[in-house]
Short mmCIF file of C-alpha atoms in Angstrom, two decimals:
data_model
loop_
_atom_site.label_atom_id
_atom_site.label_comp_id
_atom_site.label_asym_id
_atom_site.label_seq_id
_atom_site.Cartn_x
_atom_site.Cartn_y
_atom_site.Cartn_z
CA MET V 1339 -135.64 50.09 17.73
CA LYS V 1340 -137.06 50.86 14.27
CA GLY V 1341 -134.62 53.75 13.93
CA LEU V 1342 -131.70 51.51 14.82
CA MET V 1343 -132.80 48.85 12.32
CA TYR V 1344 -133.16 51.48 9.58
CA TYR V 1345 -129.69 52.86 10.39
CA MET V 1346 -128.14 49.38 10.26
CA LYS V 1347 -129.87 48.63 6.94
CA PHE V 1348 -128.70 51.98 5.54
CA LYS V 1349 -125.10 51.26 6.54
CA ARG V 1350 -125.35 47.78 5.07
CA ASN V 1351 -126.60 49.10 1.71
CA ILE V 1352 -123.75 51.63 1.55
CA PHE V 1353 -121.20 48.96 2.46
CA THR V 1354 -122.57 46.57 -0.18
CA SER V 1355 -122.49 49.25 -2.89
CA LEU V 1356 -118.89 50.21 -2.06
CA LEU V 1357 -117.87 46.55 -1.95
CA ILE V 1358 -119.32 45.93 -5.43
CA LYS V 1359 -117.54 48.98 -6.87
CA HIS V 1360 -114.16 47.96 -5.45
CA TRP V 1361 -114.70 44.38 -6.60
CA ILE V 1362 -115.40 45.51 -10.18
CA VAL V 1363 -112.32 47.75 -10.28
CA PHE V 1364 -110.07 45.04 -8.79
CA LEU V 1365 -111.15 42.36 -11.27
CA LEU V 1366 -110.92 44.71 -14.24
CA ILE V 1367 -107.34 45.66 -13.33
CA ILE V 1368 -106.32 42.02 -12.98
CA PHE V 1369 -107.88 40.72 -16.18
CA MET V 1370 -107.19 43.69 -18.42
CA SER V 1371 -103.48 43.21 -17.65
CA LEU V 1372 -103.49 39.69 -19.14
CA PRO V 1373 -102.05 39.03 -22.62
CA ALA V 1374 -104.51 39.71 -25.43
CA GLY V 1375 -104.78 36.07 -26.46
CA ALA V 1376 -105.77 35.01 -22.96
CA CYS V 1377 -108.04 37.93 -22.20
CA THR V 1378 -111.63 37.29 -21.23
CA ILE V 1379 -113.67 39.04 -18.58
CA PRO V 1380 -115.02 36.99 -15.64
CA ILE V 1381 -118.77 36.68 -15.47
CA GLU V 1382 -118.49 38.08 -11.93
CA VAL V 1383 -117.47 41.45 -13.36
CA LEU V 1384 -120.40 41.57 -15.78
CA GLY V 1385 -122.86 40.46 -13.12
CA SER V 1386 -121.54 42.96 -10.58
CA CYS V 1387 -122.02 45.77 -13.10
CA PHE V 1388 -125.67 44.78 -13.56
CA VAL V 1389 -126.12 44.75 -9.77
CA GLU V 1390 -124.47 48.16 -9.45
CA GLU V 1391 -126.80 49.58 -12.11
CA LEU V 1392 -130.13 48.04 -11.08
CA SER V 1393 -129.74 47.21 -7.35
CA PRO V 1394 -131.66 43.91 -7.44
CA GLU V 1395 -132.41 41.82 -4.39
CA GLN V 1396 -131.45 38.69 -6.32
CA ALA V 1397 -129.89 38.11 -9.72
CA LEU V 1398 -129.06 35.28 -12.11
CA VAL V 1399 -126.76 35.92 -15.09
CA ILE V 1400 -126.04 33.30 -17.78
CA VAL V 1401 -123.67 33.69 -20.75
CA ASP V 1402 -122.76 31.07 -23.34
CA SER V 1403 -119.11 32.15 -23.16
CA LEU V 1404 -117.16 34.67 -21.13
CA PRO V 1405 -117.18 38.30 -22.29
CA THR V 1406 -114.21 39.20 -24.47
CA CYS V 1407 -111.85 42.04 -23.63
CA ASP V 1408 -113.53 44.25 -26.21
CA GLY V 1409 -116.88 43.72 -24.45
CA TYR V 1410 -118.55 41.16 -26.73
CA VAL V 1411 -121.08 38.62 -25.42
CA SER V 1412 -122.75 36.36 -27.99
CA HIS V 1413 -125.68 35.17 -25.86
CA LEU V 1414 -126.84 36.44 -22.48
CA TYR V 1415 -129.75 35.79 -20.13
CA MET V 1416 -130.45 37.74 -16.97
CA LYS V 1417 -133.19 37.43 -14.37
CA LEU V 1418 -133.56 40.00 -11.60
CA GLN V 1419 -135.77 40.04 -8.54
CA GLY V 1420 -136.59 43.38 -6.94
CA ALA V 1421 -134.55 45.55 -9.31
CA VAL V 1422 -134.98 49.34 -9.21
CA VAL V 1423 -135.69 51.31 -12.41
CA GLU V 1424 -136.23 55.07 -12.20
CA GLY V 1425 -136.81 54.77 -8.46
CA LEU V 1426 -139.52 52.12 -8.84
CA ARG V 1427 -139.07 48.58 -7.55
CA ILE V 1428 -139.84 46.01 -10.25
CA ASP V 1429 -140.67 42.62 -8.83
CA GLU V 1430 -139.17 40.65 -11.70
CA ILE V 1431 -137.21 41.42 -14.88
CA ALA V 1432 -135.98 38.86 -17.41
CA ILE V 1433 -133.77 39.71 -20.39
CA GLU V 1434 -132.31 37.62 -23.19
CA ALA V 1435 -129.89 39.30 -25.59
CA ARG V 1436 -127.77 38.13 -28.53
CA ASP V 1437 -124.63 39.54 -30.16
CA VAL V 1438 -124.09 42.20 -27.53
CA TYR V 1439 -121.19 44.63 -27.96
CA PHE V 1440 -120.80 46.42 -24.65
CA ASN V 1441 -118.62 49.48 -24.22
CA PRO V 1442 -114.95 48.61 -23.47
CA PRO V 1443 -114.60 46.80 -20.11
CA VAL V 1444 -112.16 49.45 -18.87
CA GLU V 1445 -115.19 51.78 -18.79
CA TRP V 1446 -117.49 49.40 -16.92
CA LYS V 1447 -116.52 50.74 -13.51
CA GLU V 1448 -118.18 54.01 -14.59
CA LYS V 1449 -121.15 52.62 -16.55
CA LEU V 1450 -121.96 49.45 -18.48
CA ARG V 1451 -123.83 50.05 -21.74
CA PRO V 1452 -124.39 47.96 -24.90
CA LYS V 1453 -123.20 49.84 -28.00
CA GLU V 1454 -124.76 47.31 -30.36
CA VAL V 1455 -127.11 44.38 -29.84
CA SER V 1456 -128.92 42.31 -32.45
CA THR V 1457 -131.81 41.03 -30.31
CA VAL V 1458 -133.27 41.94 -26.93
CA LEU V 1459 -136.16 39.98 -25.43
CA PHE V 1460 -137.70 41.43 -22.28
CA GLU V 1461 -140.42 40.84 -19.74
CA ALA V 1462 -141.20 42.52 -16.44
CA ARG V 1463 -143.71 42.26 -13.63
CA LEU V 1464 -144.64 45.18 -11.37
CA LEU V 1465 -146.68 44.67 -8.23
CA GLU V 1466 -149.51 46.94 -7.14
CA GLU V 1467 -147.87 47.13 -3.72
CA ASP V 1468 -144.63 48.54 -5.14
CA VAL V 1469 -146.46 51.20 -7.15
CA ASN V 1470 -148.28 52.30 -4.00
CA ASN V 1471 -144.99 52.48 -2.08
CA ALA V 1472 -143.57 54.72 -4.81
CA LEU V 1473 -146.63 56.98 -4.61
CA LYS V 1474 -146.12 57.39 -0.87
CA LYS V 1475 -142.68 58.81 -1.62
CA TYR V 1476 -144.29 61.27 -4.03
CA GLU V 1477 -146.65 62.41 -1.26
CA LEU V 1478 -143.62 63.47 0.77
CA LYS V 1479 -142.38 65.63 -2.13
CA ASP V 1480 -145.69 67.31 -2.94
CA LYS V 1481 -147.67 68.09 0.23
CA ARG V 1482 -150.78 69.00 -1.78
CA TRP V 1483 -151.39 65.31 -2.51
CA SER V 1484 -152.20 62.68 0.11
CA ASN V 1485 -153.85 59.29 0.58
CA PHE V 1486 -152.66 57.94 -2.76
CA LYS V 1487 -154.04 54.53 -3.69
CA PHE V 1488 -153.24 52.69 -6.92
CA ASP V 1489 -155.67 49.87 -7.66
CA LEU V 1490 -155.34 47.28 -10.45
CA ARG V 1491 -158.59 45.81 -11.77
CA ASN V 1492 -158.11 43.26 -14.59
CA GLY V 1493 -157.30 45.44 -17.58
CA LYS V 1494 -157.94 48.78 -15.90
CA VAL V 1495 -156.05 50.93 -13.44
CA VAL V 1496 -157.69 53.14 -10.83
CA ALA V 1497 -155.81 55.86 -8.97
CA ILE V 1498 -157.37 57.72 -6.04
CA ALA V 1499 -155.90 60.62 -4.09
CA VAL V 1500 -156.86 63.68 -2.08
CA TYR V 1501 -155.75 67.05 -3.43
CA GLU V 1502 -155.53 70.06 -1.11
CA GLN V 1503 -156.54 73.31 -2.82
CA PRO V 1504 -155.60 76.44 -0.80
CA LEU V 1505 -158.29 79.14 -0.87
CA LEU V 1506 -158.39 82.63 0.60
CA LEU V 1507 -159.57 81.73 4.11
CA PHE V 1508 -159.44 77.94 4.18
CA LYS V 1509 -158.23 74.84 2.37
CA LEU V 1510 -160.45 72.64 0.22
CA ASN V 1511 -159.81 68.90 0.01
CA ILE V 1512 -160.83 67.37 -3.32
CA LEU V 1513 -161.15 63.62 -3.85
CA ALA V 1514 -159.66 62.84 -7.26
CA LYS V 1515 -160.26 59.54 -9.03
CA LEU V 1516 -158.67 58.42 -12.29
CA ILE V 1517 -159.73 55.38 -14.32
CA GLY V 1518 -157.77 54.29 -17.37
CA GLU V 1519 -155.99 51.55 -19.29
CA LEU V 1520 -152.33 50.92 -20.10
CA GLU V 1521 -150.69 50.90 -23.52
CA VAL V 1522 -147.22 50.73 -25.06
CA VAL V 1523 -146.11 53.89 -26.88
CA GLY V 1524 -142.95 54.24 -28.94
CA GLY V 1525 -141.76 50.74 -28.07
CA ASN V 1526 -140.25 51.75 -24.72
CA LYS V 1527 -142.87 53.72 -22.80
CA ILE V 1528 -146.06 52.85 -20.92
CA TYR V 1529 -148.88 55.40 -21.19
CA LEU V 1530 -152.40 55.78 -19.84
CA LYS V 1531 -155.23 55.70 -22.37
CA ASN V 1532 -159.04 55.93 -22.37
CA CYS V 1533 -158.91 57.94 -19.17
CA LYS V 1534 -161.78 59.26 -17.09
CA LEU V 1535 -161.06 61.77 -14.33
CA TYR V 1536 -163.43 62.58 -11.49
CA ALA V 1537 -163.31 65.33 -8.86
CA ASP V 1538 -165.55 64.72 -5.84
CA GLY V 1539 -167.64 62.34 -7.95
CA PHE V 1540 -168.11 64.69 -10.92
CA ARG V 1541 -166.50 63.70 -14.21
CA LEU V 1542 -164.23 66.34 -15.70
CA PRO V 1543 -164.52 67.30 -19.40
CA GLU V 1544 -162.41 65.35 -21.90
CA HIS V 1545 -160.09 68.25 -22.75
CA ALA V 1546 -159.39 68.94 -19.07
CA THR V 1547 -158.73 65.25 -18.44
CA GLN V 1548 -156.27 65.01 -21.34
CA GLU V 1549 -154.49 68.18 -20.27
CA LEU V 1550 -153.91 66.80 -16.79
CA ILE V 1551 -152.99 63.29 -17.95
CA GLU V 1552 -150.32 64.61 -20.32
CA LYS V 1553 -148.49 66.03 -17.32
CA VAL V 1554 -147.91 62.55 -15.86
CA GLN V 1555 -147.15 60.70 -19.11
CA PRO V 1556 -145.37 58.38 -19.52
CA LEU V 1557 -146.10 56.28 -16.45
CA LEU V 1558 -143.00 54.16 -17.17
CA ASP V 1559 -140.08 55.03 -19.41
CA PHE V 1560 -137.49 52.45 -20.47
CA ASP V 1561 -135.71 54.84 -22.83
CA LYS V 1562 -132.64 54.98 -20.56
CA PHE V 1563 -132.82 51.34 -19.49
CA ILE V 1564 -129.53 49.45 -19.60
CA PHE V 1565 -130.73 47.49 -22.68
CA PRO V 1566 -132.66 48.95 -25.61
CA VAL V 1567 -136.10 47.33 -25.56
CA GLN V 1568 -138.89 47.24 -28.12
CA LEU V 1569 -141.97 46.52 -26.05
CA ASP V 1570 -144.97 44.85 -27.64
CA SER V 1571 -147.66 44.60 -24.97
CA VAL V 1572 -148.69 45.56 -21.46
CA SER V 1573 -151.50 44.06 -19.42
CA ASN V 1574 -152.61 43.84 -15.83
CA ASP V 1575 -154.62 41.65 -13.50
CA ASP V 1576 -155.75 42.70 -10.03
CA LYS V 1577 -152.28 42.35 -8.49
CA SER V 1578 -149.60 43.10 -11.09
CA ILE V 1579 -148.65 44.75 -14.37
CA LEU V 1580 -147.00 42.56 -17.02
CA ILE V 1581 -144.81 44.01 -19.77
CA PHE V 1582 -143.47 41.99 -22.73
CA THR V 1583 -141.59 42.17 -25.98
CA LYS V 1584 -143.11 40.14 -28.83
CA ASP V 1585 -141.07 37.06 -27.88
CA LYS V 1586 -140.31 36.11 -24.29
CA PRO V 1587 -136.78 35.67 -22.91
CA GLU V 1588 -135.78 32.12 -22.05
CA PRO V 1589 -132.88 30.82 -19.94
CA PHE V 1590 -130.45 28.35 -21.49
CA GLU V 1591 -128.01 25.73 -20.26
CA SER V 1592 -124.44 26.97 -19.84
CA SER V 1593 -121.39 26.35 -17.69
CA PHE V 1594 -121.05 30.11 -17.19
CA THR V 1595 -123.60 31.30 -14.63
CA TRP V 1596 -123.50 33.78 -11.78
CA THR V 1597 -125.95 34.31 -8.93
CA TYR V 1598 -126.27 37.13 -6.44
CA SER V 1599 -128.36 37.78 -3.34
CA SER V 1600 -128.41 41.04 -1.40
CA PHE V 1601 -129.70 39.12 1.60
CA SER V 1602 -126.55 36.99 1.93
CA GLU V 1603 -124.18 39.57 0.37
CA ASN V 1604 -122.59 36.69 -1.51
CA ALA V 1605 -122.20 36.31 -5.25
CA VAL V 1606 -121.52 32.84 -6.62
CA SER V 1607 -120.18 31.74 -9.97
CA GLN V 1608 -121.25 28.20 -10.76
CA SER V 1609 -120.17 25.82 -13.49
CA ALA V 1610 -122.98 23.31 -13.03
CA HIS V 1611 -126.09 25.31 -12.22
CA SER V 1612 -129.56 24.34 -13.36
CA CYS V 1613 -130.37 27.47 -15.36
CA ARG V 1614 -134.04 26.66 -15.66
CA GLU V 1615 -134.75 26.91 -11.94
CA PRO V 1616 -136.44 30.17 -10.89
CA ILE V 1617 -134.63 32.47 -8.50
CA HIS V 1618 -137.52 32.07 -6.09
CA PRO V 1619 -139.18 28.64 -6.25
CA GLU V 1620 -142.82 28.93 -7.22
CA SER V 1621 -145.17 28.19 -4.37
#
């Protein structure tokens, strides 16, 4: 039964992805053929491109006016639930951008990218659970590591795993434990700092710790993210990691909004949507 459910979900994801691609191409052909004076791009096209790029479970896109045919959007807000960045599920992403010049819309079916943007405000929340799920996938790639556990502890992160060291006649299992803190580096990367590394309870020397840590840095890299971000801070409590720019993105009232849900496979453009409502109501 589990295998059948997985197969059905796999087919559904493929179908949804193909449907989005064909929808983008169809709308671009229709609206790029309009006279220049009447040419704007539907918000559905822009929203579908974001969905194609980041595969969110739910999305809300707000613009103050429709994108022009040369790809200009003066004010944009986007909120995503369950988006995927570099293979890692991010529970929530919010972006506010101003004076965005995207690449020409005729290229959006291949990839949507801002060529110029005056301001990008960003915030994201990652759950401990999603980090652990990503580590389980890593275990499948490198059989030497097993029993990964990522633990958030109010300002510190703790990672525990078992490393299998092959020896001449047998294999030695070593319990590795890493304790550290998070920091922003270069404006778009999250690094570990102030790290302590233990092997079977014994702390490794500083130089050995740094040598090993450098191999896994950065923990998160937004360098190739769809929007250029200049991160200001990162923090964590015992359940999640929070990442911010200096100022936080805020939704705004507009008649041009678009919502999407992978659960219903429906995308809706609304002219009278309350933009300040969260995608998921707070409990």
